[in-house]
mmCIF file of C-alpha atoms in Angstrom:
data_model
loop_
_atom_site.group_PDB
_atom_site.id
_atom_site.type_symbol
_atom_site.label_atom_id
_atom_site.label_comp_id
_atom_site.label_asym_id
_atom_site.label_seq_id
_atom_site.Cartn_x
_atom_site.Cartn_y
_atom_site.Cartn_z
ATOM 1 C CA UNK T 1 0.000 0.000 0.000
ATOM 2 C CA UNK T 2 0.870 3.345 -1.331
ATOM 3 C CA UNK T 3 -0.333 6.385 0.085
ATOM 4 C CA UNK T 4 -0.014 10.281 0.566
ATOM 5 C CA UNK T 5 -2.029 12.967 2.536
ATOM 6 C CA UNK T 6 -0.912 15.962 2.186
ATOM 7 C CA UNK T 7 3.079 16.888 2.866
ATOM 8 C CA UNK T 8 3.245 13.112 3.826
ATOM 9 C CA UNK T 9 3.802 9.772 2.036
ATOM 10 C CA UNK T 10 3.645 6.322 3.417
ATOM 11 C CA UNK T 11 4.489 3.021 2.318
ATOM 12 C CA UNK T 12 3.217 0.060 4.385
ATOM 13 C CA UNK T 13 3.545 -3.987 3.036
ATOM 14 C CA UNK T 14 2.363 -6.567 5.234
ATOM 15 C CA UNK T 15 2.993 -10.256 4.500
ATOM 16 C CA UNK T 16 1.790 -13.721 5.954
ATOM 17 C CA UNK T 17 3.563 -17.303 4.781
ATOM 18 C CA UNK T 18 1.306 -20.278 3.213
ATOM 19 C CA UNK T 19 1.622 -23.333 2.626
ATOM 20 C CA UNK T 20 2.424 -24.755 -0.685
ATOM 21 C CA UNK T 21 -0.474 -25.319 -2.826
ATOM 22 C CA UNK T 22 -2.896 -22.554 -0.775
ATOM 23 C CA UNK T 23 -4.968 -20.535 -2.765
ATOM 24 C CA UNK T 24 -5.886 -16.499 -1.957
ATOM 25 C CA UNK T 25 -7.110 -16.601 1.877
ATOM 26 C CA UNK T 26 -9.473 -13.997 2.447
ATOM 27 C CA UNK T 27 -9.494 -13.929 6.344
ATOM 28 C CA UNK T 28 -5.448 -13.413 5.801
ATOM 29 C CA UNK T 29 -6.289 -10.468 3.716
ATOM 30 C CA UNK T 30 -8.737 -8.771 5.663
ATOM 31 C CA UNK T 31 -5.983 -8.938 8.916
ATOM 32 C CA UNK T 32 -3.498 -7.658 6.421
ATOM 33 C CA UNK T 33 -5.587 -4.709 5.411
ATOM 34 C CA UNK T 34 -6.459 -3.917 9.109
ATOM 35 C CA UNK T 35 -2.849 -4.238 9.923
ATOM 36 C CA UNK T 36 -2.196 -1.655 7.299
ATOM 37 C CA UNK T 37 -4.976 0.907 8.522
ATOM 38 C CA UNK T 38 -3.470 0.353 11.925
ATOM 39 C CA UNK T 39 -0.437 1.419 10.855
ATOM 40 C CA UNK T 40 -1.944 4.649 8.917
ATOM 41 C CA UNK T 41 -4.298 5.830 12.263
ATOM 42 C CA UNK T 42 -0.850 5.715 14.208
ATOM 43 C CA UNK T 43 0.960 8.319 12.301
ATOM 44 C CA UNK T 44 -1.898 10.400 11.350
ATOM 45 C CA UNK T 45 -4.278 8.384 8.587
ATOM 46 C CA UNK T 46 -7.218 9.649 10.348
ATOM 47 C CA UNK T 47 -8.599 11.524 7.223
ATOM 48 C CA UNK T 48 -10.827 13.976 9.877
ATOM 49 C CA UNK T 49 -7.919 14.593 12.215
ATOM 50 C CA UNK T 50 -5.322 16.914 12.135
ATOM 51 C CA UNK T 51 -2.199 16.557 10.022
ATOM 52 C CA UNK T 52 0.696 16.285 12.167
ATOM 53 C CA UNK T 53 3.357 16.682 9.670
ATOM 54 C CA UNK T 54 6.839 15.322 10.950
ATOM 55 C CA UNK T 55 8.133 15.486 14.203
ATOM 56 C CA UNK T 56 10.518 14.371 16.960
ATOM 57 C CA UNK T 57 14.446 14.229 16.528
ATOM 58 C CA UNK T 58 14.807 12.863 12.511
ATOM 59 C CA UNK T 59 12.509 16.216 11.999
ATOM 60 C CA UNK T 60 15.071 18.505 13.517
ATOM 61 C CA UNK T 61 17.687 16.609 11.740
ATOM 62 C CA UNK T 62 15.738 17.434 8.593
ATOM 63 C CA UNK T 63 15.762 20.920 9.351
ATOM 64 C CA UNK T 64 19.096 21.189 9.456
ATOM 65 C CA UNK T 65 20.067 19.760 6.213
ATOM 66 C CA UNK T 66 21.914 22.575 4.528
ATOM 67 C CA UNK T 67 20.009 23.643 1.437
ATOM 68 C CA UNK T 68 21.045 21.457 -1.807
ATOM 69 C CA UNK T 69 22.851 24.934 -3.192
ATOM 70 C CA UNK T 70 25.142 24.725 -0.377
ATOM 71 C CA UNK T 71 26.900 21.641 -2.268
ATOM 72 C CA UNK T 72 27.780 23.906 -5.230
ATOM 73 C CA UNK T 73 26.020 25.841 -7.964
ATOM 74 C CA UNK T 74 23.129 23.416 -9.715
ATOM 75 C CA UNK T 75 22.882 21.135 -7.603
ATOM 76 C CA UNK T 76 19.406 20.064 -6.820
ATOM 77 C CA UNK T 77 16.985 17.316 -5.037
ATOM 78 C CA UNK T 78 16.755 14.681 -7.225
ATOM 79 C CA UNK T 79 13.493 13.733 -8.768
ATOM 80 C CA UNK T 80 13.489 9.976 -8.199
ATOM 81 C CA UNK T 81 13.176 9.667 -11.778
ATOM 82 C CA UNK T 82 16.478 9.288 -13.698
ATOM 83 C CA UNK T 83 19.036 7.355 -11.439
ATOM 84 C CA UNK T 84 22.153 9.724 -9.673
ATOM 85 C CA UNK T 85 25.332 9.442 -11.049
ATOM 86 C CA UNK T 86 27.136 7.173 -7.753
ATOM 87 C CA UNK T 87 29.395 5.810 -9.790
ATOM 88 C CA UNK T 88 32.378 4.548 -7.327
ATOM 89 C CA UNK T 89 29.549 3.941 -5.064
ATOM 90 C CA UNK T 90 27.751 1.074 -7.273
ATOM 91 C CA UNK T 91 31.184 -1.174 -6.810
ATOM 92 C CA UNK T 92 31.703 -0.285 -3.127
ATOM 93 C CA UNK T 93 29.223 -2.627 -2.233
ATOM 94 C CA UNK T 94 26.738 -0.029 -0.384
ATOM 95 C CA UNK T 95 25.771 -1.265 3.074
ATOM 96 C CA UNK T 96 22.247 0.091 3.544
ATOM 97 C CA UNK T 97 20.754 1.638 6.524
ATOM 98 C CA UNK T 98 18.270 -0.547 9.148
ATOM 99 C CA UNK T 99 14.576 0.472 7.844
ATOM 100 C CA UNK T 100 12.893 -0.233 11.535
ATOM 101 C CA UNK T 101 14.472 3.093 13.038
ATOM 102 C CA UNK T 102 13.038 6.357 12.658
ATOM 103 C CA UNK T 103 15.220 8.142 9.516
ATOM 104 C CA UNK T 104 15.801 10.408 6.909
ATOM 105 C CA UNK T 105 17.324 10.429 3.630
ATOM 106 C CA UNK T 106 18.247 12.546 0.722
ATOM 107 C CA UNK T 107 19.291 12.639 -2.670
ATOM 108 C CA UNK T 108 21.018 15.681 -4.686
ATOM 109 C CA UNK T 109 22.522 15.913 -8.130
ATOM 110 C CA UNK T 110 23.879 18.012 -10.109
ATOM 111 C CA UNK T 111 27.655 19.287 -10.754
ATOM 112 C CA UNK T 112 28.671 16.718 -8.156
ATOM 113 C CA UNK T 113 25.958 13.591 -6.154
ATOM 114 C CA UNK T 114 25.376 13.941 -2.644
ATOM 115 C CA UNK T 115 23.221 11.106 -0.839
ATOM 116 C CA UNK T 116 22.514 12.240 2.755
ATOM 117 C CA UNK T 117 21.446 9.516 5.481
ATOM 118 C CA UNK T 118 20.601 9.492 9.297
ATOM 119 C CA UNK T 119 19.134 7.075 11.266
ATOM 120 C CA UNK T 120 18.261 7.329 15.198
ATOM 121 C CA UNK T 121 18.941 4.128 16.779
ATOM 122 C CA UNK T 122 17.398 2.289 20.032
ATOM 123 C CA UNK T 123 20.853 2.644 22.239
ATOM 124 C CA UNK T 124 24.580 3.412 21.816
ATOM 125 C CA UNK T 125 25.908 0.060 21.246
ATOM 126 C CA UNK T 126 23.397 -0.658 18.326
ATOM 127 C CA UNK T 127 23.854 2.383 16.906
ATOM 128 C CA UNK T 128 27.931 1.984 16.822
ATOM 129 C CA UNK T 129 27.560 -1.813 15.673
ATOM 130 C CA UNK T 130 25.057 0.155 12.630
ATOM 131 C CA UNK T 131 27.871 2.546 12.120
ATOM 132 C CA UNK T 132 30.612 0.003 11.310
ATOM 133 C CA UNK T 133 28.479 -2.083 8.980
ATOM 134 C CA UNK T 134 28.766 1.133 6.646
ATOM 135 C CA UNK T 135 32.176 1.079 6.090
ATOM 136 C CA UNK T 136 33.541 -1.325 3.425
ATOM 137 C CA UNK T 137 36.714 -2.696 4.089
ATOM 138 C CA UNK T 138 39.154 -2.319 1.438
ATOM 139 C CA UNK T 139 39.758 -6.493 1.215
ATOM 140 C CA UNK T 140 36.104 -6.727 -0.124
ATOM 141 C CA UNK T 141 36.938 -4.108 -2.891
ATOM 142 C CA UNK T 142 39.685 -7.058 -4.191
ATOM 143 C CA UNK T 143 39.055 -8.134 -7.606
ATOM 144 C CA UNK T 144 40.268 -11.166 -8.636
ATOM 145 C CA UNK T 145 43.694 -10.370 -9.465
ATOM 146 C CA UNK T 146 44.232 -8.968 -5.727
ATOM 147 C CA UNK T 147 43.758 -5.229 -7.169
ATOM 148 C CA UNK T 148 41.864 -2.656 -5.365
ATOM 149 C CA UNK T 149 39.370 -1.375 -8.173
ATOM 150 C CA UNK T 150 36.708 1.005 -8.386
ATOM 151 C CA UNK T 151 34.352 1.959 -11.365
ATOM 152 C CA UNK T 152 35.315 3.662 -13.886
ATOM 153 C CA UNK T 153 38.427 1.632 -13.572
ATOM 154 C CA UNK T 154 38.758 -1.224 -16.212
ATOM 155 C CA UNK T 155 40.359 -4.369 -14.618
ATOM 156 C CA UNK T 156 41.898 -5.897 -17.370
ATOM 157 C CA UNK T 157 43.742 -2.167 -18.366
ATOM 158 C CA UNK T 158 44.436 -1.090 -14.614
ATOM 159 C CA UNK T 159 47.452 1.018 -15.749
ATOM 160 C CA UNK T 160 45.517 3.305 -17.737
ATOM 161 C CA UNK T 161 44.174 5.076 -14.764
ATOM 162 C CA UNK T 162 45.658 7.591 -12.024
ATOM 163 C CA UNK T 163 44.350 7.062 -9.334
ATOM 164 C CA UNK T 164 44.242 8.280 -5.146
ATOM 165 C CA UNK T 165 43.689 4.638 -3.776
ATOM 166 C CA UNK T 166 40.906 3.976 -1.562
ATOM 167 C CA UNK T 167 41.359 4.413 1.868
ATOM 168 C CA UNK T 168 39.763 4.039 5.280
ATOM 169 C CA UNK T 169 40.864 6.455 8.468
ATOM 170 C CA UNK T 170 39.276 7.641 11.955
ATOM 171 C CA UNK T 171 37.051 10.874 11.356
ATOM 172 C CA UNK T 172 36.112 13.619 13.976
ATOM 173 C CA UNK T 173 34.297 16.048 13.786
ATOM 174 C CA UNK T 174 32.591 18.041 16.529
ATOM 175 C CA UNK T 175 30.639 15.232 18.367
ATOM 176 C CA UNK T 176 30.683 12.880 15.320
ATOM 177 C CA UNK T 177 33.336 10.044 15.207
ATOM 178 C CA UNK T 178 33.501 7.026 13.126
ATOM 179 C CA UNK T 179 35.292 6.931 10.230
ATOM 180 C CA UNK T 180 35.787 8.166 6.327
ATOM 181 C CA UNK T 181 36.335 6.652 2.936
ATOM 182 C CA UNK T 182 37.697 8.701 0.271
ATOM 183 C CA UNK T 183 39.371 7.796 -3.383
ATOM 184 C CA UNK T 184 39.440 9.688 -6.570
ATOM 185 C CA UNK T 185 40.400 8.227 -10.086
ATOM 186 C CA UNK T 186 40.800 9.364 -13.822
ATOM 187 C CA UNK T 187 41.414 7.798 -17.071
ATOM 188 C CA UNK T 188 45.435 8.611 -17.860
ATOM 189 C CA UNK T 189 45.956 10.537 -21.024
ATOM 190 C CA UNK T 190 42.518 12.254 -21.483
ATOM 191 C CA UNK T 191 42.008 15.742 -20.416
ATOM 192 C CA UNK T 192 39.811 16.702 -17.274
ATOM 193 C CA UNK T 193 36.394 17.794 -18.124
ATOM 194 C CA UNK T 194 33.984 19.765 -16.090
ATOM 195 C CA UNK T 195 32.023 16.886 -16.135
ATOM 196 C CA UNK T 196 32.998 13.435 -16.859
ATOM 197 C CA UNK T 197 32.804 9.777 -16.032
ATOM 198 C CA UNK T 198 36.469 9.565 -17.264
ATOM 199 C CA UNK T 199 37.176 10.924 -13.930
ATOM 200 C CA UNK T 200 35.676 10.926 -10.408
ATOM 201 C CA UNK T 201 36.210 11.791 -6.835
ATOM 202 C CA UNK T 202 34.661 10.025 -4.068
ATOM 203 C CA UNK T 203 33.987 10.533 0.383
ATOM 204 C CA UNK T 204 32.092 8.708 2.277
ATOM 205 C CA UNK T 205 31.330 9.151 6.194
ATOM 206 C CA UNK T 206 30.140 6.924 8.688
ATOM 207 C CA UNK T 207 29.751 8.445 12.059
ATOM 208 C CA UNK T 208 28.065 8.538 15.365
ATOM 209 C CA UNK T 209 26.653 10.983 17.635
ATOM 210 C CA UNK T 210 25.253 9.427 20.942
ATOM 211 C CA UNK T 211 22.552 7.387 18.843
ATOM 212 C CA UNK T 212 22.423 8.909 16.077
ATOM 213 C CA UNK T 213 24.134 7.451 12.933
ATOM 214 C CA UNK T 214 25.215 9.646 9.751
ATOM 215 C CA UNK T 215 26.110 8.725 6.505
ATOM 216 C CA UNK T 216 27.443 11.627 4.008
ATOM 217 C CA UNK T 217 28.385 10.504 0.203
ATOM 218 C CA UNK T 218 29.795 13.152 -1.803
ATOM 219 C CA UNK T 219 30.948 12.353 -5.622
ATOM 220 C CA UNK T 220 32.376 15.016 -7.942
ATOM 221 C CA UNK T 221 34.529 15.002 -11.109
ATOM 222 C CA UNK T 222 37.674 14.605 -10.604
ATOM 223 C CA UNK T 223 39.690 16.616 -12.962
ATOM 224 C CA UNK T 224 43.571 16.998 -13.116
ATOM 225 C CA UNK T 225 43.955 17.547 -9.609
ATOM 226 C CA UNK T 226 42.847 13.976 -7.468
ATOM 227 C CA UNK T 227 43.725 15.015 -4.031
ATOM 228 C CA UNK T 228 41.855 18.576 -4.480
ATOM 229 C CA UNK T 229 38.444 17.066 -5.466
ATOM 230 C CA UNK T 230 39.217 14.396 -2.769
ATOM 231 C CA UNK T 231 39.320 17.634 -0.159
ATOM 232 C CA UNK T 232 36.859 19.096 -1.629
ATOM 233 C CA UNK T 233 34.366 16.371 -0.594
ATOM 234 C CA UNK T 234 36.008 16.249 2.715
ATOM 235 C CA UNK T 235 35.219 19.687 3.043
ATOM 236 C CA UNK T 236 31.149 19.321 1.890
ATOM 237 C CA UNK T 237 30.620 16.648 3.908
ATOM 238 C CA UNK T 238 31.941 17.991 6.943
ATOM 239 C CA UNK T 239 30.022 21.122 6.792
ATOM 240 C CA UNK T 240 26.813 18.861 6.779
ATOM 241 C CA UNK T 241 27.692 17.228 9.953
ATOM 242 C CA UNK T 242 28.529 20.803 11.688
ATOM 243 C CA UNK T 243 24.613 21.930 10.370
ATOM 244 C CA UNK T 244 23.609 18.501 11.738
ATOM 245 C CA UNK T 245 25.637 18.865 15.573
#
């Protein structure tokens, strides 16, 4: 089930297992539907009550996303139509975040991709075990030829790339701590362009604050110089998290 009122959307599926063989079980679908409506009248479905609009700590959190400008000139929320450009991010094997805890999340693209995540967990220790599942190691980035690679990068033709390797190192920033990803990679030879697959840049943070788990993706062309569009995302990413302290 599907379904908007106003500034809000929800998305509710409920599920029962049968036996093999079983045909369509009405009184099953009935409990599922009430189940569903339950869910609805909890968070405001109540088509003659008030509309409470979000609230609590992942609404304050929303508020003080920074606005999608703030990430550099054209860069806008995306429309959920055409997919982002997260091009390192499709071979980093993305960890996603729990879906049980209240959350937020948001999308931007333009000149460079920004995917903004936080997630308010139950206690500290949950929230810290959530954290490090968000990290990928560099041995799981190990192709087959014990190379570190990242897309665009072309296995069999390694050498035609520059590259800053991946990496993994402790991040702090105000109360956040946890840790940050960061590589950037072009295609040797070819001149930078303003905007190119030839060549990207890529930061990732995973952090904590009490219970509260972040995680900031920034991806940018690359151009000529690696280790200034590698800052550069450093730099985004950790004005977020000040907004967000």
């Amino acid at each position: 089930m599907v379904a908007s009122r106003g500034s809000l959307l929800a998305e509710v599926s409920w599920s029962w297992p049968t036996e093999h063989g079983e045909g369509p079980d009405a009184v099953r679908g009935a409990q599922g539907v009430a189940a569903v409506a339950s869910v609805l009248a909890a968070v405001g479905g109540d088509p003659e009550g008030q509309n409470p609009g979000p609230t609590g700590r992942t609404a304050a959190l929303a508020a003080a996303l920074p606005p999608p400008s703030a990430y550099g000139k054209g860069v806008t929320l995306w429309d959920g139509v055409k997919d982002p450009d997260l091009t390192c991010t499709i071979s980093l094997d993305r960890k996603r975040m729990p879906s049980a805890v209240p959350a937020l999340a948001r999308m931007l693209t333009g000149r460079v991709t920004v995917s903004e995540e936080v997630a308010v967990l139950p206690d500290e220790k949950t929230a810290e075990k959530t954290r490090r599942l968000l990290v990928t190691p560099e041995d799981e980035l190990k192709s087959y030829d014990g190379k570190t690679f990242v897309v665009p990068c072309d296995q069999q033709h390694d050498d035609q790339y520059v590259r800053v390797p991946y990496t993994i190192e402790p991040f702090t920033r105000g109360p956040w701590t946890g840790e940050l990803a960061g590589l950037a990679v072009r295609r040797a030879g070819l001149p930078p362009r303003p905007t190119s697959r030839d060549s990207v840049a890529h930061v990732e943070v995973a952090v904590r604050r009490g219970t509260t788990v972040a995680r900031l993706t920034w991806q940018g062309p690359a151009g000529k110089d690696l280790a200034a569009a590698v800052r550069e995302g450093r730099q985004a990413v950790a004005r977020t998290l000040d907004l967000l302290s």
